[in-house]
Short mmCIF file of C-alpha atoms in Angstrom, two decimals:
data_model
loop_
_atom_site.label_atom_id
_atom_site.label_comp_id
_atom_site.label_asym_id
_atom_site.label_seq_id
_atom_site.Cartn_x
_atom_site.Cartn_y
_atom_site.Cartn_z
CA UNK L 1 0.00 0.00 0.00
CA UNK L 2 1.60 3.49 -0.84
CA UNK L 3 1.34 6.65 1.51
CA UNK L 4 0.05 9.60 0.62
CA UNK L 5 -1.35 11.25 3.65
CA UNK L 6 -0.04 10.83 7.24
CA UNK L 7 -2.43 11.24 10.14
CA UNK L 8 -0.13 12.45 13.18
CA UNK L 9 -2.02 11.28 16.28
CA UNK L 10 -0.33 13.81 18.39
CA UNK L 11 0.28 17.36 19.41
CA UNK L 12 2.82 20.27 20.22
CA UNK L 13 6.53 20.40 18.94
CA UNK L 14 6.36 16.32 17.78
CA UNK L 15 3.40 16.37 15.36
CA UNK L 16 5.08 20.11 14.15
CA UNK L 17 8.58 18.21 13.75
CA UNK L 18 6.65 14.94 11.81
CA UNK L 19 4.38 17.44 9.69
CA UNK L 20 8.02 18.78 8.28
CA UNK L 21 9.40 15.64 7.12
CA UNK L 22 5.89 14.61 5.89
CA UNK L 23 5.47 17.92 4.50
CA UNK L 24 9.42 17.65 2.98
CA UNK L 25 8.68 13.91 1.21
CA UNK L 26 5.72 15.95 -0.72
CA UNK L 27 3.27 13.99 1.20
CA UNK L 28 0.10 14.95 2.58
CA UNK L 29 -0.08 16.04 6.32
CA UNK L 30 -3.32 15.73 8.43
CA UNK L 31 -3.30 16.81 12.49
CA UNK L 32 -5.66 16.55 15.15
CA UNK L 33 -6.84 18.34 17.68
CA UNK L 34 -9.12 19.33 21.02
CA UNK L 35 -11.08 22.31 21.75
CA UNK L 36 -8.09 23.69 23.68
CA UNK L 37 -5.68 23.31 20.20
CA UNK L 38 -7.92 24.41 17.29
CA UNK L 39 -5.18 27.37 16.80
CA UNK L 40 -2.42 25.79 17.88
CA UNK L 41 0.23 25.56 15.52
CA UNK L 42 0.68 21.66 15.00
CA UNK L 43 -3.10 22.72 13.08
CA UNK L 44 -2.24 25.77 11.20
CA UNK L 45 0.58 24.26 9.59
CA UNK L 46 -1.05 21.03 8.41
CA UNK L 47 -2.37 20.35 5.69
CA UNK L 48 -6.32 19.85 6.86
CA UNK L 49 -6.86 18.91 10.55
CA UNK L 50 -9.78 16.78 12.78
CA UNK L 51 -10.99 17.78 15.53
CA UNK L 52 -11.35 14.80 18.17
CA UNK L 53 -13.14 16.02 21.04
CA UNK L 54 -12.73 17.77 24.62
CA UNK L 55 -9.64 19.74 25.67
CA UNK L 56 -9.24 16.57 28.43
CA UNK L 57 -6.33 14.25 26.59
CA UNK L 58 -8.94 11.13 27.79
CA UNK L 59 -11.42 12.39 25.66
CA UNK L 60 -9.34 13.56 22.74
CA UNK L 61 -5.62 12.60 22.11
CA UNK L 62 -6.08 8.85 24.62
CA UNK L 63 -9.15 8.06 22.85
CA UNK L 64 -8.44 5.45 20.00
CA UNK L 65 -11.96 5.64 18.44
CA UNK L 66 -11.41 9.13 17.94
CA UNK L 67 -8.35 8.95 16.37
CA UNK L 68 -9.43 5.90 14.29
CA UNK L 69 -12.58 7.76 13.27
CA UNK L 70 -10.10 10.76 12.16
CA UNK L 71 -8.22 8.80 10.34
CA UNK L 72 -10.46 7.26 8.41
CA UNK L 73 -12.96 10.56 7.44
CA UNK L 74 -9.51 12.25 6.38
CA UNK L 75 -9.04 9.39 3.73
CA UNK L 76 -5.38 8.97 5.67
CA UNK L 77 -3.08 6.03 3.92
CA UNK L 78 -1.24 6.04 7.60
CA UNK L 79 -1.15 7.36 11.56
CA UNK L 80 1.82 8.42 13.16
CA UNK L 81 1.49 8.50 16.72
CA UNK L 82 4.34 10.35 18.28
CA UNK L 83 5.59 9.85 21.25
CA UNK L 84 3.43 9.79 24.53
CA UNK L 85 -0.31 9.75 24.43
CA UNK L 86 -1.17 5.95 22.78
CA UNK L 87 2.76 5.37 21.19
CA UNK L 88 3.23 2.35 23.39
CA UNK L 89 -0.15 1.15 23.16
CA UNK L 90 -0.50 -2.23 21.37
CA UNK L 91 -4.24 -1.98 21.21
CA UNK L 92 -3.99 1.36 19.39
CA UNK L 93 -1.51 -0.28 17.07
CA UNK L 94 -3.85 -2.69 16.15
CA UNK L 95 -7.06 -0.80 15.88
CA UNK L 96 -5.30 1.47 13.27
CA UNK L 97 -4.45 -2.10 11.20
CA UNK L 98 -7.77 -3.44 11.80
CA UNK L 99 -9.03 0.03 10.11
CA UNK L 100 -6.95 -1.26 7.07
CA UNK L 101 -4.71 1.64 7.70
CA UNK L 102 -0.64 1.40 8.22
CA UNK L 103 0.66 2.38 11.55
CA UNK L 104 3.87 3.88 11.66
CA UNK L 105 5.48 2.02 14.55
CA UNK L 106 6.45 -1.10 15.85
CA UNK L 107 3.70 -4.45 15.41
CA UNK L 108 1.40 -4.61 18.16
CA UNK L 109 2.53 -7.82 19.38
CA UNK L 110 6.07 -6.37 19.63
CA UNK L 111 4.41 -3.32 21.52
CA UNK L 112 2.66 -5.71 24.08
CA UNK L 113 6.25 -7.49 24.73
CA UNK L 114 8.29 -4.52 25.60
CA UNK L 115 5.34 -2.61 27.12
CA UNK L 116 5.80 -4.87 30.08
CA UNK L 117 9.13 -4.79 31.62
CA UNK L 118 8.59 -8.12 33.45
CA UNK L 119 7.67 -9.70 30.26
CA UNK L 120 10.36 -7.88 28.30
CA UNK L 121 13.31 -9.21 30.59
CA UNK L 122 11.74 -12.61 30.76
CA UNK L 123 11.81 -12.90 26.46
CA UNK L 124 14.84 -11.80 26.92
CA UNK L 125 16.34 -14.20 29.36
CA UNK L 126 14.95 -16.68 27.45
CA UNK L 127 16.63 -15.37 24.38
CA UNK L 128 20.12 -15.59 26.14
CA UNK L 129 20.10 -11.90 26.56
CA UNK L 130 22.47 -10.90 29.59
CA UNK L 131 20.42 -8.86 32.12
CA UNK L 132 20.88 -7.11 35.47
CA UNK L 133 19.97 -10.10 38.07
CA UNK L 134 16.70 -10.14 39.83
CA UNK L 135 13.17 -11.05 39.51
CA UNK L 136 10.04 -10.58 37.07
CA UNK L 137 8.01 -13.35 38.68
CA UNK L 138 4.19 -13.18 38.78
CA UNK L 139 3.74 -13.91 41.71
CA UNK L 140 3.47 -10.18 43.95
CA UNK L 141 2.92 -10.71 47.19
CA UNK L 142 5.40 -8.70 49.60
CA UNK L 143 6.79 -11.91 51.04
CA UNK L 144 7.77 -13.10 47.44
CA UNK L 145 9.30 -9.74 46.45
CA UNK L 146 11.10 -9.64 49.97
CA UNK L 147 12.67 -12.97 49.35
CA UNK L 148 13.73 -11.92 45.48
CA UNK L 149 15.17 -9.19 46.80
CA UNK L 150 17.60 -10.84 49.26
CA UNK L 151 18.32 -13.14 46.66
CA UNK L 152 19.31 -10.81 44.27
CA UNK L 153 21.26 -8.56 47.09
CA UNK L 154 21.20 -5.38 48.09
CA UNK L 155 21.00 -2.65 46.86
CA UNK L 156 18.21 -2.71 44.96
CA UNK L 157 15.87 -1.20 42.79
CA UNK L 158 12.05 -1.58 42.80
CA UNK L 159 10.71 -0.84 39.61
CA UNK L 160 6.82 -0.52 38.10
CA UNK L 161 6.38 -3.05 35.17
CA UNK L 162 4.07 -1.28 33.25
CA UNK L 163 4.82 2.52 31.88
CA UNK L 164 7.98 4.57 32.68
CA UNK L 165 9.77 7.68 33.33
CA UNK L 166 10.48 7.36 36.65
CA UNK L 167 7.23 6.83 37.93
CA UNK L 168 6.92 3.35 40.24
CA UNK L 169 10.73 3.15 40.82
CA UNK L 170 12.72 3.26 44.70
CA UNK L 171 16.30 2.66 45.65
CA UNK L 172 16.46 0.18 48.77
CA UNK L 173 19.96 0.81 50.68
CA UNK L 174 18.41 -1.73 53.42
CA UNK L 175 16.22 -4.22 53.92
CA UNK L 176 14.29 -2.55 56.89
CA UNK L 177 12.82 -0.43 54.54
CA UNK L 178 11.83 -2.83 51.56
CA UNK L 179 8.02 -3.17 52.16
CA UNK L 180 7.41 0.65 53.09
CA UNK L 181 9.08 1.57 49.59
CA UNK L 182 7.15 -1.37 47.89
CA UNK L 183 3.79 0.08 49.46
CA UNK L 184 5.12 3.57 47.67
CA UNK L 185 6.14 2.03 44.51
CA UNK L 186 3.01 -0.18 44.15
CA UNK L 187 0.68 2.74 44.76
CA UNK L 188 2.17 5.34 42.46
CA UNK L 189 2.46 2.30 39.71
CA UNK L 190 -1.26 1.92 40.24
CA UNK L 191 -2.10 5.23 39.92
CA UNK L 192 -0.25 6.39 36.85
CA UNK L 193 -0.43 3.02 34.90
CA UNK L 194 -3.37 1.27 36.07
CA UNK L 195 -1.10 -1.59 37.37
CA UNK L 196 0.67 -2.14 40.81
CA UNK L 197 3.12 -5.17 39.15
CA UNK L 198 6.88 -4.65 40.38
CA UNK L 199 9.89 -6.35 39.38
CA UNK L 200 13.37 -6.18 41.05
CA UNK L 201 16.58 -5.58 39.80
CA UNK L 202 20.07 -5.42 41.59
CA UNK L 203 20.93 -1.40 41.79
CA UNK L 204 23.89 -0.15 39.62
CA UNK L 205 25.48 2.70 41.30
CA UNK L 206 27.49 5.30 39.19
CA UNK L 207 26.57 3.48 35.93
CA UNK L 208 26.55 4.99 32.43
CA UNK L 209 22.84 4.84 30.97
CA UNK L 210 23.28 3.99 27.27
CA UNK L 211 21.08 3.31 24.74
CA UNK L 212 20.42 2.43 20.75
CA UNK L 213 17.87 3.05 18.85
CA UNK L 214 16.99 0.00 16.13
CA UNK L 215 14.40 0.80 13.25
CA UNK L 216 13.29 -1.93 10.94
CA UNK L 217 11.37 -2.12 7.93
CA UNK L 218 8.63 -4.44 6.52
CA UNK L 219 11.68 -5.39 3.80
CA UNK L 220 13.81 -6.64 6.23
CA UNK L 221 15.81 -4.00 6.30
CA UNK L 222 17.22 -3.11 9.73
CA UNK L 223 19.46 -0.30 10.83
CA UNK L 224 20.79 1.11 14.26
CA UNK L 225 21.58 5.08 14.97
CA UNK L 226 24.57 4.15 16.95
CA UNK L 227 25.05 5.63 20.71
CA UNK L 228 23.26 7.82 22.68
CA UNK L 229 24.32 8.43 26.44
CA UNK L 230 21.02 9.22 28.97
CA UNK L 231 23.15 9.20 31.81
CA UNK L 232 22.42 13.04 33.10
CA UNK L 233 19.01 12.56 35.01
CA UNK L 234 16.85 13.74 37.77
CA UNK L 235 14.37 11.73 39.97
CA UNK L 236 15.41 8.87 37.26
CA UNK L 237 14.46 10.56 34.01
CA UNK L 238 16.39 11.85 31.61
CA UNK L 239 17.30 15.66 31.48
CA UNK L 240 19.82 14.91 28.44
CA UNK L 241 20.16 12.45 25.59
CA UNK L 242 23.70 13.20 23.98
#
């Protein structure tokens, strides 16, 4: 199927910096937007924009049916998502290819793997991937999680399974205070993902944070954009990606 318009399911600087190289390729570039953004300019500078709903991202930007129903009345070949809002969501991913439209990100099923980080570490142990020591059991009760965690020896870090940024995550020095910082972690996890599931992992003090970025095509065709260092952060997210 060839692309010739580009629904960017997003808002702000990203769907202004994806509207250029849409723009740039000669293609045609369609925004959305909620009572709040009608002037904003991610709309003024596409090339025909949707409006989706209330100024309340739940009822506009997080609302797949909206931005399916967008896509689809703009006669859009594809949806970019972004980042934030529904980019990690494998159920938006697939309600875009169930449209019969392209999505412009990774396959849903590869979405639901890696949007779990318990599930993510455990394909990858199975894979033979080397990983920081710990444990991304199912089982959740604070006895269990105790006993990983002396296993896996302290320090260690408490992490939330589902989302990111920082959110869900607590250094233990000791374990006198393990279950009062899994009570924390469990309850901010809940609130800003919907799900209290933890995993441990051993700490790494004074580590370099580096990552790559790998983009693949429906070809076959697989590249990497070398090295990026995320090491400067605050309240464990990143300030700077060099």
């Amino acid at each position: 199927m060839s692309i010739q318009s580009i629904l960017i399911a997003n808002r702000g600087e990203i769907a202004c910096r994806i509207m250029r190289s849409v723009q740039r390729a000669g293609l045609h570039a369609i925004a959305v937007y909620s009572d709040a953004d009608r002037t904003a300019p991610h709309v003024t500078m596409a090339d025909d924009a949707i409006g989706i709903g209330p100024a309340v991202a739940s009822q506009s930007y997080l609302c797949i049916e909206k931005i399916v129903d967008a896509a689809l009345q703009s006669g859009s070949d594809a949806v970019h998502p972004g980042y934030g809002f529904l980019s990690e969501n494998a159920d938006f991913a697939q309600a875009i290819t169930d449209a019969g439209l392209i999505f412009i990100g990774p396959p849903a099923a590869a979405i639901a793997a890696m949007g779990n980080k318990a599930e993510a570490k455990r394909l990858m142990i199975a894979a033979g991937v080397p990983c920081v020591p710990g444990y991304q059991g199912r089982a959740q009760s604070d006895e269990q999680l105790q006993q990983a965690a002396a296993q896996t020896g302290y320090p260690v870090m408490i992490k939330a399974a589902s989302g990111g940024g920082g959110r869900g995550m607590r250094l233990v020095q000791h374990e006198s205070t393990l279950i009062a910082e899994l009570a924390m972690a469990r309850s901010e996890a809940l609130s800003a993902f919907g799900s209290g599931e933890l995993i441990i992992e051993r700490a790494v003090l004074n580590a370099r944070h580096i990552e790559l970025q790998i983009f693949a095509d429906q070809q076959g065709n697989t590249v990497h954009l070398g090295e990026r260092d995320c090491s400067m952060q605050r309240r464990h997210q990143k300030v700077i990606e060099e």
